[in-house]
PDB file of C-alpha atoms in Angstrom:
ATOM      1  CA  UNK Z  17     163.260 158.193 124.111  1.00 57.00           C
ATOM      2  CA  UNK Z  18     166.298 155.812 123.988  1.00 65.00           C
ATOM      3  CA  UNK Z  19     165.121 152.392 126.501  1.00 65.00           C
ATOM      4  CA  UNK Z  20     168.586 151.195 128.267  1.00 69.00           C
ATOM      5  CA  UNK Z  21     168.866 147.374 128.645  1.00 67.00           C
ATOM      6  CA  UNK Z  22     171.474 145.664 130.942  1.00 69.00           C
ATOM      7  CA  UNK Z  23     172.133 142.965 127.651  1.00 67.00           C
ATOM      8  CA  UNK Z  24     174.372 144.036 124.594  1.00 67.00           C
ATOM      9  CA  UNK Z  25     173.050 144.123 121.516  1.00 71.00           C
ATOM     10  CA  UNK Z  26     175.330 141.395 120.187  1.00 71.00           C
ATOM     11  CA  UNK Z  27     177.186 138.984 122.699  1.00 79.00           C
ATOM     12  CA  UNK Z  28     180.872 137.205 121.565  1.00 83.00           C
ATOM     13  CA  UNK Z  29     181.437 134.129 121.811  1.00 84.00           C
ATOM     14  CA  UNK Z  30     184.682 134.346 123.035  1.00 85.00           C
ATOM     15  CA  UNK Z  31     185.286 132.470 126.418  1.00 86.00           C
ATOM     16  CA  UNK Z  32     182.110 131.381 126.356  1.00 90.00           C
ATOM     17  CA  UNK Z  33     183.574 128.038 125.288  1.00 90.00           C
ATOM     18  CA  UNK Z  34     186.168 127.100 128.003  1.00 91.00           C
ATOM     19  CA  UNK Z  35     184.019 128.292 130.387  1.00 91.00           C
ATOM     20  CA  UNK Z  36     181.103 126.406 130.112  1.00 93.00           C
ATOM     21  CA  UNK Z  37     183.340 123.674 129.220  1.00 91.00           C
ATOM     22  CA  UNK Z  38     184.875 124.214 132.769  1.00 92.00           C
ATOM     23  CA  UNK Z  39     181.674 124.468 134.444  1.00 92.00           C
ATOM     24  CA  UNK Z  40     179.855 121.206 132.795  1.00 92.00           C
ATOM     25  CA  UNK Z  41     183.062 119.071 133.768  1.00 91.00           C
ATOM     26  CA  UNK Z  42     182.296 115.210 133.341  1.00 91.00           C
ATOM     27  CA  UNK Z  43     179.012 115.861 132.091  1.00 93.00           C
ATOM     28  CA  UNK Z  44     180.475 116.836 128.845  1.00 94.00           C
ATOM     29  CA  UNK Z  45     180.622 114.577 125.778  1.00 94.00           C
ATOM     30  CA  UNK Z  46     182.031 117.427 123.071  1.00 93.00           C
ATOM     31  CA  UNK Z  47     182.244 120.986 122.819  1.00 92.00           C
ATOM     32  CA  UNK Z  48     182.869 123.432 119.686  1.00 91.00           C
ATOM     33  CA  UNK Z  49     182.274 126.645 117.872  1.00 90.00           C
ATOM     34  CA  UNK Z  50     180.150 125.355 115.000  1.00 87.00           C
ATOM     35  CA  UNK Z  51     179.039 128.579 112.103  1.00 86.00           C
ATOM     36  CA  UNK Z  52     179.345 130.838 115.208  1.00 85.00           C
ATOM     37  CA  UNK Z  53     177.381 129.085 117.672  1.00 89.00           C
ATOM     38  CA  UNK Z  54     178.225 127.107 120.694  1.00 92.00           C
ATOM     39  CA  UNK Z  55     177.697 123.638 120.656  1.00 94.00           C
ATOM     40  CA  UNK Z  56     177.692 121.439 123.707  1.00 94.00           C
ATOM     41  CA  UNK Z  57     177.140 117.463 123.756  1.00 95.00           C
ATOM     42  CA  UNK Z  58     176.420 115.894 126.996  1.00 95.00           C
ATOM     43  CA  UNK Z  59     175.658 113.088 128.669  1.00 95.00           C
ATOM     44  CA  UNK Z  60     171.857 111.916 127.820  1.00 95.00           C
ATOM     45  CA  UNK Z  61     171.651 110.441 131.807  1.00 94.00           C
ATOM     46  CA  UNK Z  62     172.871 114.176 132.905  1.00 94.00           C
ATOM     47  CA  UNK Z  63     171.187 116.358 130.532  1.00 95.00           C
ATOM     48  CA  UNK Z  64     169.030 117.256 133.262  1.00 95.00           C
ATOM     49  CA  UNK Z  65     171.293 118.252 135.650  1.00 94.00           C
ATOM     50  CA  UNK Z  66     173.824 120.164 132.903  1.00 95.00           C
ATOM     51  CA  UNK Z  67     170.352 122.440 131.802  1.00 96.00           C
ATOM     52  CA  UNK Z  68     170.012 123.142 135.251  1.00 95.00           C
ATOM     53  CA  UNK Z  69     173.738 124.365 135.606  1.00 94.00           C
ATOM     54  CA  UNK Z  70     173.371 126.288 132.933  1.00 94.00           C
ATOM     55  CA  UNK Z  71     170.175 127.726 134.071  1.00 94.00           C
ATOM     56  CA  UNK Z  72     170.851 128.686 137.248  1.00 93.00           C
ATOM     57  CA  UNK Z  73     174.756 129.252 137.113  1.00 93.00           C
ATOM     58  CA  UNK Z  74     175.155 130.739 133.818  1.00 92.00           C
ATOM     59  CA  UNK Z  75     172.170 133.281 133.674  1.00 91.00           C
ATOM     60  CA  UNK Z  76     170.717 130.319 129.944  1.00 93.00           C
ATOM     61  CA  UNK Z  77     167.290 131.415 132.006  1.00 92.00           C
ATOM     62  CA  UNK Z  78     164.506 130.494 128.945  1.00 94.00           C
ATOM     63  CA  UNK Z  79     164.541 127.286 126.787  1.00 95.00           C
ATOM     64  CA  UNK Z  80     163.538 128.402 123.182  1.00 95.00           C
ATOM     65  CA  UNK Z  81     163.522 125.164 121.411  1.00 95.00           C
ATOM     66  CA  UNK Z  82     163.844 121.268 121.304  1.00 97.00           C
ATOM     67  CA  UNK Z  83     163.966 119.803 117.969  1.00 96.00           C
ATOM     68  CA  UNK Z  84     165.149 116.227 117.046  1.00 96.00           C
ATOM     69  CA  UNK Z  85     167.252 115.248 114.270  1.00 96.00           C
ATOM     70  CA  UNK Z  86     167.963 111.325 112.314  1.00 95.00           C
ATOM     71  CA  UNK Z  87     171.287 109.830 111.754  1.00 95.00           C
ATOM     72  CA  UNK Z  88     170.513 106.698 110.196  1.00 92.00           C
ATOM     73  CA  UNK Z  89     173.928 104.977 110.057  1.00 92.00           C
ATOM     74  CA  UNK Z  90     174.581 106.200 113.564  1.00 92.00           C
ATOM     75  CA  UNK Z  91     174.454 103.501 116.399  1.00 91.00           C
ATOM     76  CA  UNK Z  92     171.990 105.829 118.221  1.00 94.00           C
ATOM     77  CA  UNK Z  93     170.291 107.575 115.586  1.00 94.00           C
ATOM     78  CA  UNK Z  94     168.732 110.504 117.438  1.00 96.00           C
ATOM     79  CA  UNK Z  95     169.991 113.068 118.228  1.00 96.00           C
ATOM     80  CA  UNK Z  96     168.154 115.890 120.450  1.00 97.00           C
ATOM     81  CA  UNK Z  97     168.656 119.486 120.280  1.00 97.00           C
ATOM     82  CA  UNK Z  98     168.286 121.720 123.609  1.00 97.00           C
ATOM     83  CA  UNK Z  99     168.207 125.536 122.637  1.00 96.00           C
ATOM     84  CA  UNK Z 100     168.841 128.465 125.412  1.00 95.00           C
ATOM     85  CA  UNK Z 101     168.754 131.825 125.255  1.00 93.00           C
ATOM     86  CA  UNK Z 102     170.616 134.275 128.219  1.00 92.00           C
ATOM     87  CA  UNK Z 103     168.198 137.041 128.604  1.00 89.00           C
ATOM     88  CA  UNK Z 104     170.414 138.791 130.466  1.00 88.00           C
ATOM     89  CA  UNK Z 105     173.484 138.531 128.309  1.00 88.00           C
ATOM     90  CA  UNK Z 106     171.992 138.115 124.978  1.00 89.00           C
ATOM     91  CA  UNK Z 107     173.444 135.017 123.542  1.00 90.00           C
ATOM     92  CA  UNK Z 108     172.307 131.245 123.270  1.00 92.00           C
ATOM     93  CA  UNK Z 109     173.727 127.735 123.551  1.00 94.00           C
ATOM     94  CA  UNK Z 110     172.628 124.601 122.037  1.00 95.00           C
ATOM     95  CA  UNK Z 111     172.738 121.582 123.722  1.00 96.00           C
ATOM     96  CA  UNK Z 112     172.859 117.962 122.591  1.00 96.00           C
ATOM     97  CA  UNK Z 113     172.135 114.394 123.739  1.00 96.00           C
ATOM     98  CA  UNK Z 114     171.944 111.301 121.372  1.00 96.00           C
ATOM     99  CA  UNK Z 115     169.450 108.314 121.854  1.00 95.00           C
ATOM    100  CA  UNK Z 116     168.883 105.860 119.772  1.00 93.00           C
ATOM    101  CA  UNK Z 117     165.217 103.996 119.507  1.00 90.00           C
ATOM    102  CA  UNK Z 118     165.031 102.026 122.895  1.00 90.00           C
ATOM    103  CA  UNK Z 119     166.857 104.648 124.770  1.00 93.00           C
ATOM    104  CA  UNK Z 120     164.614 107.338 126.755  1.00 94.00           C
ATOM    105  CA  UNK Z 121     165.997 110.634 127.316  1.00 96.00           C
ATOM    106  CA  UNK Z 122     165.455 112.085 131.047  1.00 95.00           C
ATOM    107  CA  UNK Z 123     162.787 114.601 130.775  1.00 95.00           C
ATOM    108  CA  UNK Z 124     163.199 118.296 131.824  1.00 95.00           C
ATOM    109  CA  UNK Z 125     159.674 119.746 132.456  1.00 95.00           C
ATOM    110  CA  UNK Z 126     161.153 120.001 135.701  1.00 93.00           C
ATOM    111  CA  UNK Z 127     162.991 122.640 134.827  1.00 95.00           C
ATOM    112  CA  UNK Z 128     160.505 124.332 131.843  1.00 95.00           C
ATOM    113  CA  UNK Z 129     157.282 123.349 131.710  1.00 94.00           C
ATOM    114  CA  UNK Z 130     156.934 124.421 128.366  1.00 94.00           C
ATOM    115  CA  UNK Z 131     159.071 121.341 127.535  1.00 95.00           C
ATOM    116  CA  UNK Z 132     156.350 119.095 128.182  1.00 94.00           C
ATOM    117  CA  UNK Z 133     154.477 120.097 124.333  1.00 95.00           C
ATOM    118  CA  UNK Z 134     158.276 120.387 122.965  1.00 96.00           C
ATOM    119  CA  UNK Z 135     158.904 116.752 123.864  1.00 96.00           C
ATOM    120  CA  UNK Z 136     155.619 115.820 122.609  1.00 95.00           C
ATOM    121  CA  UNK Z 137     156.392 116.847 119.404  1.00 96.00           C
ATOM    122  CA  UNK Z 138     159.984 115.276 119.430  1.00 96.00           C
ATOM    123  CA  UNK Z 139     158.502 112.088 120.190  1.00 95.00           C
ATOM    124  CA  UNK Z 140     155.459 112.472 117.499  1.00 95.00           C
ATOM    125  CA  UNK Z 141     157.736 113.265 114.670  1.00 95.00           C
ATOM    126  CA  UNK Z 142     160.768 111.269 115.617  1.00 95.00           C
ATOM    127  CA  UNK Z 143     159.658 108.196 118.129  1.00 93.00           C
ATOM    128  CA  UNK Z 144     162.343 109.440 120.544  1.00 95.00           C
ATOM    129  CA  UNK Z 145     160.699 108.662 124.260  1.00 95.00           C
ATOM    130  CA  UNK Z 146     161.244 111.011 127.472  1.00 96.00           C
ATOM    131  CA  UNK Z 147     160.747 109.315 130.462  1.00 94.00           C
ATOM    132  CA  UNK Z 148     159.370 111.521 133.201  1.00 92.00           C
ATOM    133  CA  UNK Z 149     156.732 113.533 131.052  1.00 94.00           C
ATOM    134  CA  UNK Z 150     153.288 113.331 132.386  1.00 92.00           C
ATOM    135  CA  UNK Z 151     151.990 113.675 129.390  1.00 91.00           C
ATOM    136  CA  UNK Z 152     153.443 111.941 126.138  1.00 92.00           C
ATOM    137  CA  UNK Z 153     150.977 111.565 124.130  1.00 91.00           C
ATOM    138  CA  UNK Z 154     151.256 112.648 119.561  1.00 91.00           C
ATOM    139  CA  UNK Z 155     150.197 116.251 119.534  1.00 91.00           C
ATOM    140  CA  UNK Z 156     150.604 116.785 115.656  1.00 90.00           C
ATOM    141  CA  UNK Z 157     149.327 113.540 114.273  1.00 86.00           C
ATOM    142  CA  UNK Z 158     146.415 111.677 114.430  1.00 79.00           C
ATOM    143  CA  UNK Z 159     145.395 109.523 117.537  1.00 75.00           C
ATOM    144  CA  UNK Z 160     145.913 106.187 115.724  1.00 75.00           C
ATOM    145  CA  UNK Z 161     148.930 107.258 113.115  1.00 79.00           C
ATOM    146  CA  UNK Z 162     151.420 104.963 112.565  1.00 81.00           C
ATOM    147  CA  UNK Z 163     155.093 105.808 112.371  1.00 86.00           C
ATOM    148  CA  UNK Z 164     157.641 108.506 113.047  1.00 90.00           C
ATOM    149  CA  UNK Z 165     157.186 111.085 110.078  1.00 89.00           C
ATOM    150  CA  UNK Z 166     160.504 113.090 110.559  1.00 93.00           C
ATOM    151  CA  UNK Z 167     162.349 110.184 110.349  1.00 92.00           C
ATOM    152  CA  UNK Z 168     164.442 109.307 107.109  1.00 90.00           C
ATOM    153  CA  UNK Z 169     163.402 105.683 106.533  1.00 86.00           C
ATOM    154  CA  UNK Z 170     159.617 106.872 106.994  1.00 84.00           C
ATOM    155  CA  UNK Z 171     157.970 105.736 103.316  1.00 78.00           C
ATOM    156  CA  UNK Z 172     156.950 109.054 101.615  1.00 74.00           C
ATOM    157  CA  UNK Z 173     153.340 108.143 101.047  1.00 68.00           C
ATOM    158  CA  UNK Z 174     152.546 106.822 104.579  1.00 67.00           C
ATOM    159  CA  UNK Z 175     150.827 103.574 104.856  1.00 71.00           C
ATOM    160  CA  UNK Z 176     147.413 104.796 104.950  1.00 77.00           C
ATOM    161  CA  UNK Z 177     145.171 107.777 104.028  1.00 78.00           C
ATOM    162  CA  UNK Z 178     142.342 109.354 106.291  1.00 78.00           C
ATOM    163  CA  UNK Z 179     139.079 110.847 105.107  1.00 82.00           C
ATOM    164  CA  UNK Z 180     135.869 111.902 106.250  1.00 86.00           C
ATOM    165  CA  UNK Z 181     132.786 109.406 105.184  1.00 88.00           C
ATOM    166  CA  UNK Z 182     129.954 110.818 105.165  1.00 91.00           C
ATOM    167  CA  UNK Z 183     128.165 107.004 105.054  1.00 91.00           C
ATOM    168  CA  UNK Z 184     129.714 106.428 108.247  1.00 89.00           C
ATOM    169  CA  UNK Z 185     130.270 109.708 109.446  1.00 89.00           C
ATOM    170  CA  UNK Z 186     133.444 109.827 111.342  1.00 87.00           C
ATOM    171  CA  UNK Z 187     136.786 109.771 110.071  1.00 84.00           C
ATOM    172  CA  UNK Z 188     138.009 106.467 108.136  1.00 85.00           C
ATOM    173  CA  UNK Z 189     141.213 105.236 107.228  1.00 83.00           C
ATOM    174  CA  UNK Z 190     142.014 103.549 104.155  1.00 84.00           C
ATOM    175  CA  UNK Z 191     145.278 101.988 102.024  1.00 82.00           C
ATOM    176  CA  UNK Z 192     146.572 104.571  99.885  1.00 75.00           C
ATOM    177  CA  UNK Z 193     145.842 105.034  96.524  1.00 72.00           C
ATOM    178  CA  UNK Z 194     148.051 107.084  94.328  1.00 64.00           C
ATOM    179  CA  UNK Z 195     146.108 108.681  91.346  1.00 61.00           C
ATOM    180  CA  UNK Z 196     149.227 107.917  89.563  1.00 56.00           C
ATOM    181  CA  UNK Z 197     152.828 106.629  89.646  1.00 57.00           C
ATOM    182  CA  UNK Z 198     155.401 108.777  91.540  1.00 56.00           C
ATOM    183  CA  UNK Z 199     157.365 110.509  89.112  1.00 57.00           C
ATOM    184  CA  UNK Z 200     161.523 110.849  89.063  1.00 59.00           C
ATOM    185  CA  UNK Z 201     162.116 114.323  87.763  1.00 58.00           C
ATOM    186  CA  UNK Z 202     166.098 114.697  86.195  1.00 59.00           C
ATOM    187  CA  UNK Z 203     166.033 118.745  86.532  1.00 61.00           C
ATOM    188  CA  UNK Z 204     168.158 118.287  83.331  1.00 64.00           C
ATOM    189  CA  UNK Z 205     168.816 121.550  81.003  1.00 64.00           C
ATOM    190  CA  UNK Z 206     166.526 121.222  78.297  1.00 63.00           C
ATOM    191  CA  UNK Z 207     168.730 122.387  76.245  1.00 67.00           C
ATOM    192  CA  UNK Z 208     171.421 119.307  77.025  1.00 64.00           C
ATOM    193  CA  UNK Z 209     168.013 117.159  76.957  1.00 64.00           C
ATOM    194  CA  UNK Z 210     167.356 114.462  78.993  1.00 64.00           C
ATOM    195  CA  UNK Z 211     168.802 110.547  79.143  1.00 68.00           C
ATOM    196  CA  UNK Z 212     166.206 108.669  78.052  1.00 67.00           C
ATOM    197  CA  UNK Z 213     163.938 108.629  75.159  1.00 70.00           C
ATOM    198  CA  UNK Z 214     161.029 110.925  74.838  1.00 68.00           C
ATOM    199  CA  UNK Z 215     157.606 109.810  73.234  1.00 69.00           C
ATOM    200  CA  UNK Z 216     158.349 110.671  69.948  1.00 70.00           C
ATOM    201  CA  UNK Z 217     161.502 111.242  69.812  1.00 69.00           C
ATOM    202  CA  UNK Z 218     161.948 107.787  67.876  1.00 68.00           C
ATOM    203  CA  UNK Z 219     160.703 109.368  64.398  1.00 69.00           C
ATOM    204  CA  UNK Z 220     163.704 111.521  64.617  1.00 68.00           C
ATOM    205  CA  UNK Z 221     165.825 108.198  64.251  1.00 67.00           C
ATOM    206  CA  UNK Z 222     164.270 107.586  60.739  1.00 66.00           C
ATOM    207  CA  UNK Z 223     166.748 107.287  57.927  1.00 68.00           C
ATOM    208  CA  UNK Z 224     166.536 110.107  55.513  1.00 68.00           C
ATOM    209  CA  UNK Z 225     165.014 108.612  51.996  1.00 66.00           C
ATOM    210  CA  UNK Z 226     167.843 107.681  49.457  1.00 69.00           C
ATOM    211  CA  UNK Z 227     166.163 109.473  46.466  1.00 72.00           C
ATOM    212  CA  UNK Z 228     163.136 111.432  46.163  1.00 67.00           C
ATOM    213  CA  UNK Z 229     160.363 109.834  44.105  1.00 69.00           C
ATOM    214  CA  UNK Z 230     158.533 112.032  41.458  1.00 68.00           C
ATOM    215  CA  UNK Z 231     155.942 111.513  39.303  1.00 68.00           C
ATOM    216  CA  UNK Z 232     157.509 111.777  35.483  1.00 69.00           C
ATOM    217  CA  UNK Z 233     154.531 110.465  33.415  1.00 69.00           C
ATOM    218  CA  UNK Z 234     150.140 110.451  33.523  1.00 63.00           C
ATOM    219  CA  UNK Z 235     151.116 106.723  34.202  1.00 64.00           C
ATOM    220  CA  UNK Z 236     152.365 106.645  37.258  1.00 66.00           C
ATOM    221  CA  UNK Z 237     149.524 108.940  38.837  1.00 65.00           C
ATOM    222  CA  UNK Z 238     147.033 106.659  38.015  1.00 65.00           C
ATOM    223  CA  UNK Z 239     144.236 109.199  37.050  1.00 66.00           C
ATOM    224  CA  UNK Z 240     144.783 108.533  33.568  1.00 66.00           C
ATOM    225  CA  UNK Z 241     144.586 110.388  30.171  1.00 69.00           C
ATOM    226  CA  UNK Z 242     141.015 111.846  30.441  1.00 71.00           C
ATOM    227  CA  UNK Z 243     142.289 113.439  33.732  1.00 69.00           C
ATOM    228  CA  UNK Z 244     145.719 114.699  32.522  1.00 66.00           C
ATOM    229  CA  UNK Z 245     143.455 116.301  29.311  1.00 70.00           C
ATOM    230  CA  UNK Z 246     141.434 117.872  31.967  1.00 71.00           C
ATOM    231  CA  UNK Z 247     143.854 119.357  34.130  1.00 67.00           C
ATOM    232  CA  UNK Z 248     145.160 121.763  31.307  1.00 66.00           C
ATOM    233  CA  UNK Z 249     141.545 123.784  30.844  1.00 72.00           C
ATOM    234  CA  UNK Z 250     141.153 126.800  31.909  1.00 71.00           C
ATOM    235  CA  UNK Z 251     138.301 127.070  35.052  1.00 71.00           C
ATOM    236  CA  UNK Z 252     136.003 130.855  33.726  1.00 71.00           C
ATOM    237  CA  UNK Z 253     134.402 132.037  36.466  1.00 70.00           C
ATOM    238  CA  UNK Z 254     130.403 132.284  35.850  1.00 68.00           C
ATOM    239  CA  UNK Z 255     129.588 135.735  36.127  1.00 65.00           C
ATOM    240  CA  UNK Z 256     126.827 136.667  38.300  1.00 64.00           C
ATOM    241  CA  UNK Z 257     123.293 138.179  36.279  1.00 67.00           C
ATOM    242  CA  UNK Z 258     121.327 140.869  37.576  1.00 68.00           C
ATOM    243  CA  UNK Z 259     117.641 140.479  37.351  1.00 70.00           C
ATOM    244  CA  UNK Z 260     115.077 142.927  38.239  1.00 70.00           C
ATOM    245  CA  UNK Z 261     113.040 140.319  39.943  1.00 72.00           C
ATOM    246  CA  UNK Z 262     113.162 140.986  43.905  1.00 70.00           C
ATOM    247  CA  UNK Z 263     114.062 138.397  46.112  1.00 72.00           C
ATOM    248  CA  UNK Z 264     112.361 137.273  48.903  1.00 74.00           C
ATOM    249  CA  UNK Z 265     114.500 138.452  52.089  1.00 70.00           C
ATOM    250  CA  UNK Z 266     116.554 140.825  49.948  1.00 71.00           C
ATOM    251  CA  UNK Z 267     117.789 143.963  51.440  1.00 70.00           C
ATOM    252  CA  UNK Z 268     116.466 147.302  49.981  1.00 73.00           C
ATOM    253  CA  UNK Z 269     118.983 148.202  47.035  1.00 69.00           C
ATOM    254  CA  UNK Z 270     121.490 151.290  47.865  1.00 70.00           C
ATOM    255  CA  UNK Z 271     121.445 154.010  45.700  1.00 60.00           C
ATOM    256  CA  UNK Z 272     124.185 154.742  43.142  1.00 64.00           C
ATOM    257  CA  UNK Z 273     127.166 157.366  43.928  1.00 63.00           C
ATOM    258  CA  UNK Z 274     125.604 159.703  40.575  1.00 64.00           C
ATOM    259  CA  UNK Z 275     121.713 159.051  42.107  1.00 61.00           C
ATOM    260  CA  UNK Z 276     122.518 160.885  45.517  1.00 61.00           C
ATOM    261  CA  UNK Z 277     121.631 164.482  46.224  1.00 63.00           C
ATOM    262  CA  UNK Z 278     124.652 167.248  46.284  1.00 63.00           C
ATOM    263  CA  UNK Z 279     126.102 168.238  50.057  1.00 59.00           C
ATOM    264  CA  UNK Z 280     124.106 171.568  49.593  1.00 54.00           C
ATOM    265  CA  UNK Z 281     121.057 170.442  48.310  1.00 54.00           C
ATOM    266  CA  UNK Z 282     121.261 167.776  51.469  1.00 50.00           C
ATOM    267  CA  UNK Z 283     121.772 170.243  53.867  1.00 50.00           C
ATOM    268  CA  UNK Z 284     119.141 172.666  52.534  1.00 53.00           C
ATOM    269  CA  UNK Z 285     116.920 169.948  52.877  1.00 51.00           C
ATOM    270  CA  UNK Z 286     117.992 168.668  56.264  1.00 50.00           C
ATOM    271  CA  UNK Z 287     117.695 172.562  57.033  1.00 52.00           C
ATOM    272  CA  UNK Z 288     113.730 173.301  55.743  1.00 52.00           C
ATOM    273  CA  UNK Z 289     111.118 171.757  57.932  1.00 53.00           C
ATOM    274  CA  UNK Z 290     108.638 173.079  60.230  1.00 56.00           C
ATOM    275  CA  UNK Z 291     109.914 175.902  62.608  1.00 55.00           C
ATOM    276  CA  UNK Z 292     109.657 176.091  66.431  1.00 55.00           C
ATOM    277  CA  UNK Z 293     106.475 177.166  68.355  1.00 58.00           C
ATOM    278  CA  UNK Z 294     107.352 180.905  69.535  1.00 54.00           C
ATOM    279  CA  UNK Z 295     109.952 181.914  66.601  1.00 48.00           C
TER     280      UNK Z 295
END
């Protein structure tokens, strides 16, 4: 049975731009058609009041997403990503608003509640702070963690490591200690080999040897003339006797090839023995 739906399958783009454009007014920083999405940059001081236009005006009913993202070089470094989805009309917007460290961004659990754990984690991976939320507390880190992990000047091993101690038994935290140096990996072909010099690699810079040394005379292999005499006999292997005299451990002796009976004779005497009871 087919299920009808009032929202397309796949929703255009097209107009969506000038009209939302239109419709956000002065609360618009930029607007564009990025790898077939719409992007829209607002104000960070009216981001509140441009989700709630879009919300209520422009059928963007659920908020799917907030991530953050790090510019560095950028005057206000953050930069915070609203994501909405039209249920109705099948097709979602992303929103913008940049902040930099001491800048809060206006909250919007009023609008989602939902955005109360989204900004959490925001501001637990990134350090950016929303004022209004009732409850900002780290939600993927540790209570006493130190640092914004998402962000691109955070060290790679941390500044401390946390384990379990059974001595004290709670959870301690320690200076790190790296089991061994970090590594810088080239990804070079091996066949085109690498830049630097490889352990080993500098006994293939030995000169070849000029001329090959051999040894002409007995002289100069120092073993001498009794030696060199020696060397030309010929080594007789010592034949092995055969005594009659049984050794202790010895396996029974096999019979010769000429000492065992004929097929027939075998199987006439595999075949005579004592005959069944009842035949």
């Amino acid at each position: 049975m087919a299920v009808l739906h009032s929202a397309p399958r796949f929703a255009s783009n097209e107009g969506v731009l000038d009209s939302l454009s239109l419709a956000l007014g002065s609360m618009l920083v930029s607007a564009k058609d990025e790898m077939g999405e719409v992007v829209l940059t607002v104000q960070r001081d009216r981001v509140e009041d441009a989700l709630r236009l879009l919300r209520d005006l422009h059928q963007y009913q659920q908020l799917m997403e907030i991530a953050g993202a790090d510019y560095p070089s950028r005057a206000e470094r953050f930069e915070v990503v609203y994501m909405l989805l039209s249920l109705t009309k099948n097709h979602r917007v992303m929103v913008k608003v940049s902040a930099a460290e001491n800048t809060p961004v206006p909250t919007v659990t009023t609008l989602w509640p939902v955005a109360g754990w989204l900004e959490r984690e925001v501001f637990d991976m990134y350090g950016v702070v929303f004022a209004g939320n009732p409850d900002l507390r780290r939600i993927l880190t540790d209570y006493g963690f130190e640092g914004h992990p998402f962000r691109k000047d955070f060290p790679l091993t941390g500044y401390v490591e946390l384990r379990y101690s059974e001595e004290d038994k709670r959870v301690v935290y320690e200076p790190v200690k790296l089991a061994q140096d970090l590594r810088s990996f080239d990804f070079m072909s091996p066949w085109e080999g690498a830049d630097y010099v490889l352990p080993g690699d500098e006994k293939a810079g030995t000169p070849p040897v000029a001329e090959a040394k051999v040894t002409e005379s007995p002289k100069q292999t120092g073993a001498g003339a009794p030696a060199e005499a020696k060397s030309h006999e010929k080594v007789v292997p010592t034949a092995v006797k055969a005594t009659d005299k049984a050794e202790p451990g010895a396996p029974d002796p096999t019979a010769k090839r000429d000492d065992r009976p004929a097929d027939g004779a075998a199987s006439d005497k595999a075949g005579s023995g004592p005959a069944p009871e009842g035949s």
